[in-house]
Tab-separated table of C-alpha atoms in Angstrom:
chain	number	residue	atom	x	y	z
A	12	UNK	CA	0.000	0.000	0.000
A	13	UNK	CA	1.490	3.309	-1.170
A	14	UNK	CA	1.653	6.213	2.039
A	15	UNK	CA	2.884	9.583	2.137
A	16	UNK	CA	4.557	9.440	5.568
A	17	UNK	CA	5.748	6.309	7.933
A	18	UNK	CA	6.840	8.708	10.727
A	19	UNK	CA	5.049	9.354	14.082
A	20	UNK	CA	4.266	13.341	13.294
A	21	UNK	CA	1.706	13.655	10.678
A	22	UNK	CA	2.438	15.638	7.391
A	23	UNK	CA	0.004	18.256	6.232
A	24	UNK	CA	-1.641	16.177	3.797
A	25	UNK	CA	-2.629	13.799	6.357
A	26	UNK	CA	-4.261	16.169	8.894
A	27	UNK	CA	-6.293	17.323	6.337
A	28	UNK	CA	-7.281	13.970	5.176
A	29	UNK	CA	-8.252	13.229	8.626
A	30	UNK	CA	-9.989	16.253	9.464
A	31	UNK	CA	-12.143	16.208	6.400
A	32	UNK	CA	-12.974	12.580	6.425
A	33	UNK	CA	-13.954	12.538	10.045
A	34	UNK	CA	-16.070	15.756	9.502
A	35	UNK	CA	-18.025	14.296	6.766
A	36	UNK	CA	-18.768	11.356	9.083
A	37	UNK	CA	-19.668	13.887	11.668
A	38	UNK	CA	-22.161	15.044	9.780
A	39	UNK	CA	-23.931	11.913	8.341
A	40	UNK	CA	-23.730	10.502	11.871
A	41	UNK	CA	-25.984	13.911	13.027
A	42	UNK	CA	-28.338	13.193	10.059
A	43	UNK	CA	-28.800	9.342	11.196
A	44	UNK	CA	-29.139	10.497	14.771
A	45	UNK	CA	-31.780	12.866	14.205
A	46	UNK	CA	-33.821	10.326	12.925
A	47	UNK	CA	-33.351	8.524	16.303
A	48	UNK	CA	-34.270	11.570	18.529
A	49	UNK	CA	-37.154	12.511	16.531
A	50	UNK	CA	-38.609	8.929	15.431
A	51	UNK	CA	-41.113	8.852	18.542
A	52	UNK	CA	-42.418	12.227	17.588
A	53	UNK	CA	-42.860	11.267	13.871
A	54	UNK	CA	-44.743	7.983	15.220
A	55	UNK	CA	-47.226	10.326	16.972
A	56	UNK	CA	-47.312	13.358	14.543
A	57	UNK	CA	-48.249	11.256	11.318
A	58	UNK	CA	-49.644	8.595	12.638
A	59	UNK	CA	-47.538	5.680	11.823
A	60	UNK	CA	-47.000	2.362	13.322
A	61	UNK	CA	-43.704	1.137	14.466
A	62	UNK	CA	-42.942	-1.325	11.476
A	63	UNK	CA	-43.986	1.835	8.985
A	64	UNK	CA	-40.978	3.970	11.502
A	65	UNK	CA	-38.159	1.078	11.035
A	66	UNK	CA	-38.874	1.190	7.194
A	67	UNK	CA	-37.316	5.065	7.469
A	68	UNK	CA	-33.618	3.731	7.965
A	69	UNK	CA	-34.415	0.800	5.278
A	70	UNK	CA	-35.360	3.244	2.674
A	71	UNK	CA	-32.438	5.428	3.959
A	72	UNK	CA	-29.923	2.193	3.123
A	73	UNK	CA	-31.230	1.284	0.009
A	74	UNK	CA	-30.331	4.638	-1.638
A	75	UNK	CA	-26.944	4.653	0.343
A	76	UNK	CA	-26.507	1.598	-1.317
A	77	UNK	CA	-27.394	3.245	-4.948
A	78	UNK	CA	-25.541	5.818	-4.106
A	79	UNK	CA	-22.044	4.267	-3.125
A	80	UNK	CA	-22.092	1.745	-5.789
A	81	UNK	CA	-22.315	5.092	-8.394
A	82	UNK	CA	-19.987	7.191	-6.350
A	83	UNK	CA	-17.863	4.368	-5.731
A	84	UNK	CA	-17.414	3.676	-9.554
A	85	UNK	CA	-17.097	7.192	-10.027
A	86	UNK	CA	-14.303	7.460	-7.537
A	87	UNK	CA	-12.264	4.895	-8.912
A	88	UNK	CA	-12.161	6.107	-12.222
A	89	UNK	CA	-11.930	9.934	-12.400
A	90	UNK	CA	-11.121	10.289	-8.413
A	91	UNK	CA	-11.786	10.302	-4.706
A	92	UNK	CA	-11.839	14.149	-4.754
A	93	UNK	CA	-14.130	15.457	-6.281
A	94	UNK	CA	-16.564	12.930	-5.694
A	95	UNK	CA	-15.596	13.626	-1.636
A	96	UNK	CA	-16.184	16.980	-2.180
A	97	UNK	CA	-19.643	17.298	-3.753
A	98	UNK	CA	-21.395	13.725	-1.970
A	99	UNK	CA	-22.289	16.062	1.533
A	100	UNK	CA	-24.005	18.384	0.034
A	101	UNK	CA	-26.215	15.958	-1.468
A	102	UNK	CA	-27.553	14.628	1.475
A	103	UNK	CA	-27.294	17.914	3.831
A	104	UNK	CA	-29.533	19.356	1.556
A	105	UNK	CA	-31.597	16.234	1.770
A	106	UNK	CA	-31.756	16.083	5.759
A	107	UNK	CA	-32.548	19.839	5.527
A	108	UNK	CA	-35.589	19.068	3.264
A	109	UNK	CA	-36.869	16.693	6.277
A	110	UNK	CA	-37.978	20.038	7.639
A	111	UNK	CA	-40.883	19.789	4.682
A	112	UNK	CA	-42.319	16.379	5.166
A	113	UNK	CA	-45.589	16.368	6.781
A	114	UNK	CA	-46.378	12.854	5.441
A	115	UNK	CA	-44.686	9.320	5.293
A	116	UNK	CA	-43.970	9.595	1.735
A	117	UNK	CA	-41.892	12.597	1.669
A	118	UNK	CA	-40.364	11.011	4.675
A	119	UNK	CA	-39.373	8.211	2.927
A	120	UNK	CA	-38.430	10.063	-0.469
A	121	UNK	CA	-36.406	12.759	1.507
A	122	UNK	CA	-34.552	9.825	3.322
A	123	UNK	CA	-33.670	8.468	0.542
A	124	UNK	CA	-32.151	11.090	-1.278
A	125	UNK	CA	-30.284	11.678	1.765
A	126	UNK	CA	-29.172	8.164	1.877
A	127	UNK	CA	-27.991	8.711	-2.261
A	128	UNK	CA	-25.525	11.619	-1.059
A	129	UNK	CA	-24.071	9.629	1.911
A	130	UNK	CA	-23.376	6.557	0.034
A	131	UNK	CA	-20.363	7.660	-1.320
A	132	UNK	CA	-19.259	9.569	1.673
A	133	UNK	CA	-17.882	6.251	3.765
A	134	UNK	CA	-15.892	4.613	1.195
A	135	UNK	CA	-14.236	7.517	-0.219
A	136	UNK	CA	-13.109	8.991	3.237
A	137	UNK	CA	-11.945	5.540	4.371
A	138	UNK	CA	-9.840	5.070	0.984
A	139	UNK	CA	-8.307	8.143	1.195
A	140	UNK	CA	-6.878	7.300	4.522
A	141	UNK	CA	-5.440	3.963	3.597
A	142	UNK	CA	-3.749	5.920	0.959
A	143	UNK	CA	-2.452	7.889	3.013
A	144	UNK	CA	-1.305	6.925	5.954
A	145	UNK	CA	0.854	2.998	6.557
A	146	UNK	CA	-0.675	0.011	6.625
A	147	UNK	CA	0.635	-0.866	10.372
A	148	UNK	CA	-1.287	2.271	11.321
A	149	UNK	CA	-4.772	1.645	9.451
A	150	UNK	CA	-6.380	0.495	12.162
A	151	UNK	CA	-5.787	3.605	14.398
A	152	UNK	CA	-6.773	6.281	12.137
A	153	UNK	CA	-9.662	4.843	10.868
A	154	UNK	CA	-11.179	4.411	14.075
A	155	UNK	CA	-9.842	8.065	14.673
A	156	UNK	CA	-12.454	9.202	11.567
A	157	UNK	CA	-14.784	7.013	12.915
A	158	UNK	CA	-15.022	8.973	16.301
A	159	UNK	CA	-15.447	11.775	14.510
A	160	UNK	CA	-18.938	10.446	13.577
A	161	UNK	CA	-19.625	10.153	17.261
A	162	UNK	CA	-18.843	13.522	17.807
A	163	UNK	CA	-21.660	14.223	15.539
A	164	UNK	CA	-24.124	12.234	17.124
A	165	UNK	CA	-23.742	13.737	20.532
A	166	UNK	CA	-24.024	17.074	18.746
A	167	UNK	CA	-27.241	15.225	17.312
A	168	UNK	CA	-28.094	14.285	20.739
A	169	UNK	CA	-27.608	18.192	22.207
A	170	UNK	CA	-29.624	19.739	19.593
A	171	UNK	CA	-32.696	17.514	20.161
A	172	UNK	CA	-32.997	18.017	23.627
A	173	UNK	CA	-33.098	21.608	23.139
A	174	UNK	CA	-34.922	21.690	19.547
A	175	UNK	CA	-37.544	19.180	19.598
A	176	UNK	CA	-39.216	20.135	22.822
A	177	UNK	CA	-39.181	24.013	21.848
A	178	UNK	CA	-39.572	24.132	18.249
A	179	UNK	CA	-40.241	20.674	17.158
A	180	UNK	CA	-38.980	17.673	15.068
A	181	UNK	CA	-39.304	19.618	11.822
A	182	UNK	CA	-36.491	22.256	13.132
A	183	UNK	CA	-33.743	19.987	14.118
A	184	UNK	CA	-33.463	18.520	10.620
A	185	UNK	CA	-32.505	22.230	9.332
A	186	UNK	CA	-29.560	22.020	11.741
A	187	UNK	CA	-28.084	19.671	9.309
A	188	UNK	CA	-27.010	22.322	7.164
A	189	UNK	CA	-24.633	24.203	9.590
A	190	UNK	CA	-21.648	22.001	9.255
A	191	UNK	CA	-21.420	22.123	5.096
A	192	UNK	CA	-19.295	25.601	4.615
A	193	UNK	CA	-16.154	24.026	7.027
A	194	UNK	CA	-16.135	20.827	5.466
A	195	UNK	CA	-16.534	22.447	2.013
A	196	UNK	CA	-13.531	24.777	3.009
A	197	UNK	CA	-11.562	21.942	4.870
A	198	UNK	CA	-11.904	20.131	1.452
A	199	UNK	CA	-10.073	22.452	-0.764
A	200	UNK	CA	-6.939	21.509	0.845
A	201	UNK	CA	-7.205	17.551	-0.322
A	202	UNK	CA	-4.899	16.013	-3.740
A	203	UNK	CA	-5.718	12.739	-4.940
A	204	UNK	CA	-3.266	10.393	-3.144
A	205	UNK	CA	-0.320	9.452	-5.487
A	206	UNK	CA	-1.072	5.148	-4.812
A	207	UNK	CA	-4.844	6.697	-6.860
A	208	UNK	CA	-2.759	8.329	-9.793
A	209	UNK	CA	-0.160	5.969	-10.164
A	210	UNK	CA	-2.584	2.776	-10.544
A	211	UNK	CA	-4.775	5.637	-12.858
A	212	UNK	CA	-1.900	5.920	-15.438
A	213	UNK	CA	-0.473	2.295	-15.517
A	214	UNK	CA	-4.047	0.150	-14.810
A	215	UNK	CA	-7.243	-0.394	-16.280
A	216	UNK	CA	-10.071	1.380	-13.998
A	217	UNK	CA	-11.822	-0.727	-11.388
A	218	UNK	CA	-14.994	-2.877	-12.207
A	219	UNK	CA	-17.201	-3.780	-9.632
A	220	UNK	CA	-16.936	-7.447	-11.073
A	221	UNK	CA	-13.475	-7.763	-9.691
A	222	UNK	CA	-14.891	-8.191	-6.209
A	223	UNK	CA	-16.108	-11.240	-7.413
A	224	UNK	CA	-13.903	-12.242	-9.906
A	225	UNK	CA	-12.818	-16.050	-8.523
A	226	UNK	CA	-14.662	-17.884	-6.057
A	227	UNK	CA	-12.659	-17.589	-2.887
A	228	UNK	CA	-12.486	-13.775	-3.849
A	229	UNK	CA	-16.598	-13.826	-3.667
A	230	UNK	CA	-16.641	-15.746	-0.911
A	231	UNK	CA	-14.354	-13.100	0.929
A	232	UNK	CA	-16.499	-10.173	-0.348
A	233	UNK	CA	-19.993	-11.982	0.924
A	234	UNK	CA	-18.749	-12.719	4.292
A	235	UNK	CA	-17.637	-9.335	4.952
A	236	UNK	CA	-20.450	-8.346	3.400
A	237	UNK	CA	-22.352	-10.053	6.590
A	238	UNK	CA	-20.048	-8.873	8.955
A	239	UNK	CA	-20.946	-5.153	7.997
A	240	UNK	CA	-24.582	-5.969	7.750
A	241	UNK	CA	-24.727	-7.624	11.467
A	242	UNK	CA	-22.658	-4.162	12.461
A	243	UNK	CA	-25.372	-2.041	10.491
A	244	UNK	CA	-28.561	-3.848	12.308
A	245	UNK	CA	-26.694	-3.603	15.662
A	246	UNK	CA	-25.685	-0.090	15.201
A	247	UNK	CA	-28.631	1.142	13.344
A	248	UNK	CA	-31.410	-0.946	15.103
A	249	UNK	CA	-30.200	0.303	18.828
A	250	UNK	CA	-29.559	3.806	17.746
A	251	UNK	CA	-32.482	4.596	15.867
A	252	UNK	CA	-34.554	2.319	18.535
A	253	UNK	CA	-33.054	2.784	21.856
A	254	UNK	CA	-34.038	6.947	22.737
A	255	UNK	CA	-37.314	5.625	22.254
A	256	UNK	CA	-37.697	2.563	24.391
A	257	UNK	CA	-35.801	4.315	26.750
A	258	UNK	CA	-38.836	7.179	26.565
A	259	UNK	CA	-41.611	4.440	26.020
A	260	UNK	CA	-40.304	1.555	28.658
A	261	UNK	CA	-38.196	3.772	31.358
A	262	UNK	CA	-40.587	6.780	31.183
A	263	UNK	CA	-37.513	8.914	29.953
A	264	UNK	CA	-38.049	12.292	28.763
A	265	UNK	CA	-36.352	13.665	25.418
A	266	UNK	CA	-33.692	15.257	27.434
A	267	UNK	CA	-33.165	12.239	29.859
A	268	UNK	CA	-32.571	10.002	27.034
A	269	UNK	CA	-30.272	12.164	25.210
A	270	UNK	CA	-27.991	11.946	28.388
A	271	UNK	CA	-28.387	7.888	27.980
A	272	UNK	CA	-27.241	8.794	24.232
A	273	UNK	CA	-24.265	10.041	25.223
A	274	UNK	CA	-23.177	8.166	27.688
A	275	UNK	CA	-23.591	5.618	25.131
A	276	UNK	CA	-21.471	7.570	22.569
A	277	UNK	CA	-19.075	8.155	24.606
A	278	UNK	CA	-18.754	4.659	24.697
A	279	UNK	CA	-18.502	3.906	21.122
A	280	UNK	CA	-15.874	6.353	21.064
A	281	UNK	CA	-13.652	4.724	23.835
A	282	UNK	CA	-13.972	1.815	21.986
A	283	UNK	CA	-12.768	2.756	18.678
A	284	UNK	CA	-9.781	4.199	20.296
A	285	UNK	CA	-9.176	0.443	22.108
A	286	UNK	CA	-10.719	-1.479	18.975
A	287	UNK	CA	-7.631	0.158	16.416
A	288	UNK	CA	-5.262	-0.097	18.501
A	289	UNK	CA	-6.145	-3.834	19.202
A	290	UNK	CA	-6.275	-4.134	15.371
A	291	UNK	CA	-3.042	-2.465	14.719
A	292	UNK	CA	-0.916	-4.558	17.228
A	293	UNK	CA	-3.049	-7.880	17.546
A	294	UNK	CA	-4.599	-8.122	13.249
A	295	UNK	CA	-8.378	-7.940	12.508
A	296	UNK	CA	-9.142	-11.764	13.496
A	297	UNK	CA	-8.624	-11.746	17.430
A	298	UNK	CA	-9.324	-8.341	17.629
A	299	UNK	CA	-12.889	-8.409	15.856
A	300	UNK	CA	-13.266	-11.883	17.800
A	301	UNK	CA	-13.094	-10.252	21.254
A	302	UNK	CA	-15.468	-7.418	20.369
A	303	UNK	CA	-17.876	-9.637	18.763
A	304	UNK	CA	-18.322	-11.574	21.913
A	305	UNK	CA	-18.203	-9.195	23.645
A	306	UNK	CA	-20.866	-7.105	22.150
A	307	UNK	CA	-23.072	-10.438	22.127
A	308	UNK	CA	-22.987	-10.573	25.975
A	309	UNK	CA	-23.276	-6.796	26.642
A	310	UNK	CA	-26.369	-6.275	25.080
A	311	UNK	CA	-28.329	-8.051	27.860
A	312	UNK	CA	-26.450	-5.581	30.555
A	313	UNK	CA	-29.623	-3.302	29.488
A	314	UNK	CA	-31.960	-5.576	31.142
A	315	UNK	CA	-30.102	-5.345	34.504
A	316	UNK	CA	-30.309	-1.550	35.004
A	317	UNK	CA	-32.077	-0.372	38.197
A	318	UNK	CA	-31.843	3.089	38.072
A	319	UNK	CA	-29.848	6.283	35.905
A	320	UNK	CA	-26.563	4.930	36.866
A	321	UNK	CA	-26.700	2.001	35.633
A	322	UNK	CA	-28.188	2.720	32.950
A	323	UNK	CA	-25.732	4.971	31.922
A	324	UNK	CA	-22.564	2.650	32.528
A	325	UNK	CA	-24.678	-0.128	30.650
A	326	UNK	CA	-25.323	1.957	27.892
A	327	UNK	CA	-21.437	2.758	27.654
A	328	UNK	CA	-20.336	-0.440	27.930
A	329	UNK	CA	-22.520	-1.681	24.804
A	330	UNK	CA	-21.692	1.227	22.879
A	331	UNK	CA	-17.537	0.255	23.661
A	332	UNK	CA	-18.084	-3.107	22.596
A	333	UNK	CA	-21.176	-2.814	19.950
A	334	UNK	CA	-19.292	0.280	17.858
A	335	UNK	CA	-15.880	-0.099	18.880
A	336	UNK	CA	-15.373	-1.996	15.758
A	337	UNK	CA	-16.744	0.548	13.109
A	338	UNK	CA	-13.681	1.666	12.058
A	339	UNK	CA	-11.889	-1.645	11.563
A	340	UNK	CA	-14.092	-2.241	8.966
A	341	UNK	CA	-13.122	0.265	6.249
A	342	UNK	CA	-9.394	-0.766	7.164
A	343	UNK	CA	-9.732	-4.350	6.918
A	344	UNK	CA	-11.405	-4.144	3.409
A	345	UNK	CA	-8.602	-1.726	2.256
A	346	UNK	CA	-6.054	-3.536	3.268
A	347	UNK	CA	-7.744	-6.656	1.319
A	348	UNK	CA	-8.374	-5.028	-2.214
A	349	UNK	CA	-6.455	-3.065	-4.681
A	350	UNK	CA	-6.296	0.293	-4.962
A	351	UNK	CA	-8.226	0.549	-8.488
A	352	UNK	CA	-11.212	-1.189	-6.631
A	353	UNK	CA	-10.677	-0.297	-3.616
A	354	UNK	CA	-13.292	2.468	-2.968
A	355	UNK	CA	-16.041	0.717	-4.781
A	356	UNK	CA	-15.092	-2.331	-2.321
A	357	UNK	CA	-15.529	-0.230	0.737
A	358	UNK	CA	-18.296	1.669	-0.597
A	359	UNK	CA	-20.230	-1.715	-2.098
A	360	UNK	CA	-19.571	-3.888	1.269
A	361	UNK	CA	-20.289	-1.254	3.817
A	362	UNK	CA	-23.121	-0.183	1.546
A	363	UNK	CA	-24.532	-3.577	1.253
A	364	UNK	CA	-24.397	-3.955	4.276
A	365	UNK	CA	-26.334	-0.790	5.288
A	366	UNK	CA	-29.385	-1.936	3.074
A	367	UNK	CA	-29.683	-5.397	4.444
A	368	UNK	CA	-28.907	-4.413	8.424
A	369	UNK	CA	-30.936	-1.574	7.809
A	370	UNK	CA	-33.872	-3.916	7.874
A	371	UNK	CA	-33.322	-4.804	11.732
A	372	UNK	CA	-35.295	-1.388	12.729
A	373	UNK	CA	-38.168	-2.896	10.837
A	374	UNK	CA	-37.656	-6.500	12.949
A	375	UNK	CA	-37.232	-4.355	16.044
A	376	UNK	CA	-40.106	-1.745	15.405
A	377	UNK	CA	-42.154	-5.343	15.130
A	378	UNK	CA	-40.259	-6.473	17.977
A	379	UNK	CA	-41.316	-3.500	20.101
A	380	UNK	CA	-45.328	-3.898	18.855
A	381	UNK	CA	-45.448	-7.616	19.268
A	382	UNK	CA	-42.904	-8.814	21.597
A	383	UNK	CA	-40.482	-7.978	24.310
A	384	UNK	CA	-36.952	-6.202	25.214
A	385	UNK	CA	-35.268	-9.294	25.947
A	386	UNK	CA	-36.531	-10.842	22.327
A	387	UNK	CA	-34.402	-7.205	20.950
A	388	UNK	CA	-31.908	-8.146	22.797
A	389	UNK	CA	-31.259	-11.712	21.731
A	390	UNK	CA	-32.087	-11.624	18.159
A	391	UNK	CA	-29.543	-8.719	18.238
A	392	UNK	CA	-26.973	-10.960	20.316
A	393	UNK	CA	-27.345	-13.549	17.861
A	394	UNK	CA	-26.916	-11.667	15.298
A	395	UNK	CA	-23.097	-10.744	16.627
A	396	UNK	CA	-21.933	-14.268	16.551
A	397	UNK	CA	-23.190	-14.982	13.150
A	398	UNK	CA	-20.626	-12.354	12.100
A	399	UNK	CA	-18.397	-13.943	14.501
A	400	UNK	CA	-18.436	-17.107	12.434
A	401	UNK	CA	-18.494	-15.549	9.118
A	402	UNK	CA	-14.841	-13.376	10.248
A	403	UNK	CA	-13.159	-16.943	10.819
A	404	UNK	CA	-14.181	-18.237	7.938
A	405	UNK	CA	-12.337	-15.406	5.656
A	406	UNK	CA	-9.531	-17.061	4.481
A	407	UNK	CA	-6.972	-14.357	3.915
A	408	UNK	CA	-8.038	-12.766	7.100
A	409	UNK	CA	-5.328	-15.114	8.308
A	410	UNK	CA	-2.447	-13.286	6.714
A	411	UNK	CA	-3.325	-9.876	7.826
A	412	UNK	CA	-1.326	-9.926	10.468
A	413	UNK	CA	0.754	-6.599	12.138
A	414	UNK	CA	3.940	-8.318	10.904
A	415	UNK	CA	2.630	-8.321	7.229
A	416	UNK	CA	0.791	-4.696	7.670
């Protein structure tokens, strides 16, 4: 893998990188999350039933997943750049519109379109830093970008707790929009990543074929494929479900679940910072295996909390173990393709994944009519060591090891 700099100090080419990608996924982690803070007030405001809510995140995937594919082929042939550049305002203008919908369809229509624009966000930020930065340090800095994302849901988090109870769900969504001048400016700074022109000028472009182009190579790009879709339906299915069965179940207010937000946030942020470290020193098979079991067990902490404190260190502790591993995904899949596929890889696995996982808010919004916390709980823990046994079974997982990094 071509880098720009194998020392400790990071160049200027590489703070920007870094800065910009984890500011885009600041902001699409602010859009997602304002979905989760206002989905109980959209149940009562237009009358919907919780199956109808879950399909909001589904339809959200499914054009994420339209969206990255394009982008993603885009990317690879002409560059990550401009494609980087011009994807956030697609979907900030998208979560803006939200601030229209009075009715399910425009709900849905708006989500999508927001979904198109942030499609190609993920892959393209996450390819730019494994082009940027070594191979023995992949681990660390994507997880790095990845907090960034969590630093937009707790701004998510803040903004509904004073918004929605003053002004109402329509309001927050035009918050969306205040983020889109620094990242536009932070973006000027960016070059396409000399491992991107070099395999330009002396390869043929990528085809999204090539992730499929022998059987053991399919294999590989189907099982991560349900690795990112169990982290999707965990991540997704609590986050968009979880402020309101904390409201519903726990008699919560807006506000009092945003603090359980964070908390839980704060979690997912500690763990990223453990999980690439882990990943860095230890390679992505024990360190995805611990997390994954992990995650499976903390789950049911939430049925064990008594009162606000508890609540609040259960609520960490899942989001450590749940999230920790976001960012080891975009490395891992970099670090397995070549750099003429590699964004449509990211972008078509994660994406993938995003569409099918996506689904779990319409299992749990059934779950939540028809059934009980604990069934949420264990379909969800299941669901983490499926991916557990689909990891092992990767064969050249095996040989990304820190010595071979």
């Amino acid at each position: 893998m071509e880098t720009i700099s194998s020392h400790s100090s990071l160049n200027s080419t590489q703070k920007w990188t870094l800065a910009s990608t984890s500011a885009g996924f600041a902001l699409e982690h602010m859009d997602v999350m304002f979905v989760s803070f206002a989905l109980s007030s959209i149940i009562t405001t237009l009358h919907i039933t919780g199956a109808q809510a879950g399909l909001i995140s589904a339809i959200s995937n499914l054009g994420t997943l339209a969206g990255g594919l394009g982008f993603g082929l885009i990317a690879d042939h002409y560059g990550r750049i401009k494609v980087f550049t011009y994807t956030i305002f697609i979907f900030a203008f998208a979560t803006a519109a939200m601030a229209l919908a009075n009715n399910l369809a425009l709900v849905y229509l708006f989500r999508f379109l927001a979904g198109v624009g942030s499609g190609g966000e993920y892959g393209v930020g996450i390819t730019l830093i494994a082009e940027s930065f070594p191979a023995h340090t992949l681990g660390k800095f994507s997880s790095l970008a990845a907090i960034g994302g969590q630093c937009g849901a707790i701004l998510a988090a803040i903004a509904a707790a004073v918004i929605i109870p003053t002004l109402g769900w329509h309001a927050l969504f035009v918050f969306g929009l205040v983020p889109v001048a620094l990242i536009y400016f932070i973006r000027r700074h960016l070059h396409e990543s000399h491992a991107f022109l070099t395999a330009q000028a002396h390869r043929e472009p990528g085809k999204l074929r090539q992730l499929f182009a022998t059987p053991r190579l399919a294999y590989q790009t189907g099982a991560l494929m349900a690795m990112t879709t169990v982290q999707i339906a965990g991540y997704y299915g609590l986050m968009n479900w979880l402020p309101s069965i904390m409201q519903k179940r726990l008699g919560l207010t807006v506000s009092g679940s945003s603090l359980w937000m964070i908390a839980t946030i704060i979690g997912m942020s500690l763990g990223m910072l453990v999980f690439g470290h882990v990943l860095d020193q230890l390679g992505p098979r024990l360190a995805f295996a611990i997390f994954l079991i992990a995650a499976a067990i903390a789950l049911f902490g939430i049925l064990l909390t008594t009162n606000r404190l508890t609540l609040l260190v259960a609520g960490a502790t899942l989001g450590f173990f749940s999230d920790g591993m976001y960012g080891g995904y975009g490395a891992m899949v970099s670090r397995l393709y070549p750099t003429e596929i590699r964004t449509t890889a990211n972008n078509c696995i994660v994406n993938v994944g995003r569409l099918i996982g996506g689904f779990s808010s319409v299992i749990i919004g059934f779950l939540m009519d028809h059934g009980t916390l604990l069934m949420v709980m264990g379909f969800l823990s299941c669901l983490y060591l499926i991916s557990l046994v689909a990891m092992l079974s990767i064969p050249n997982l095996r040989h990304l090891t820190p010595k071979t990094a």
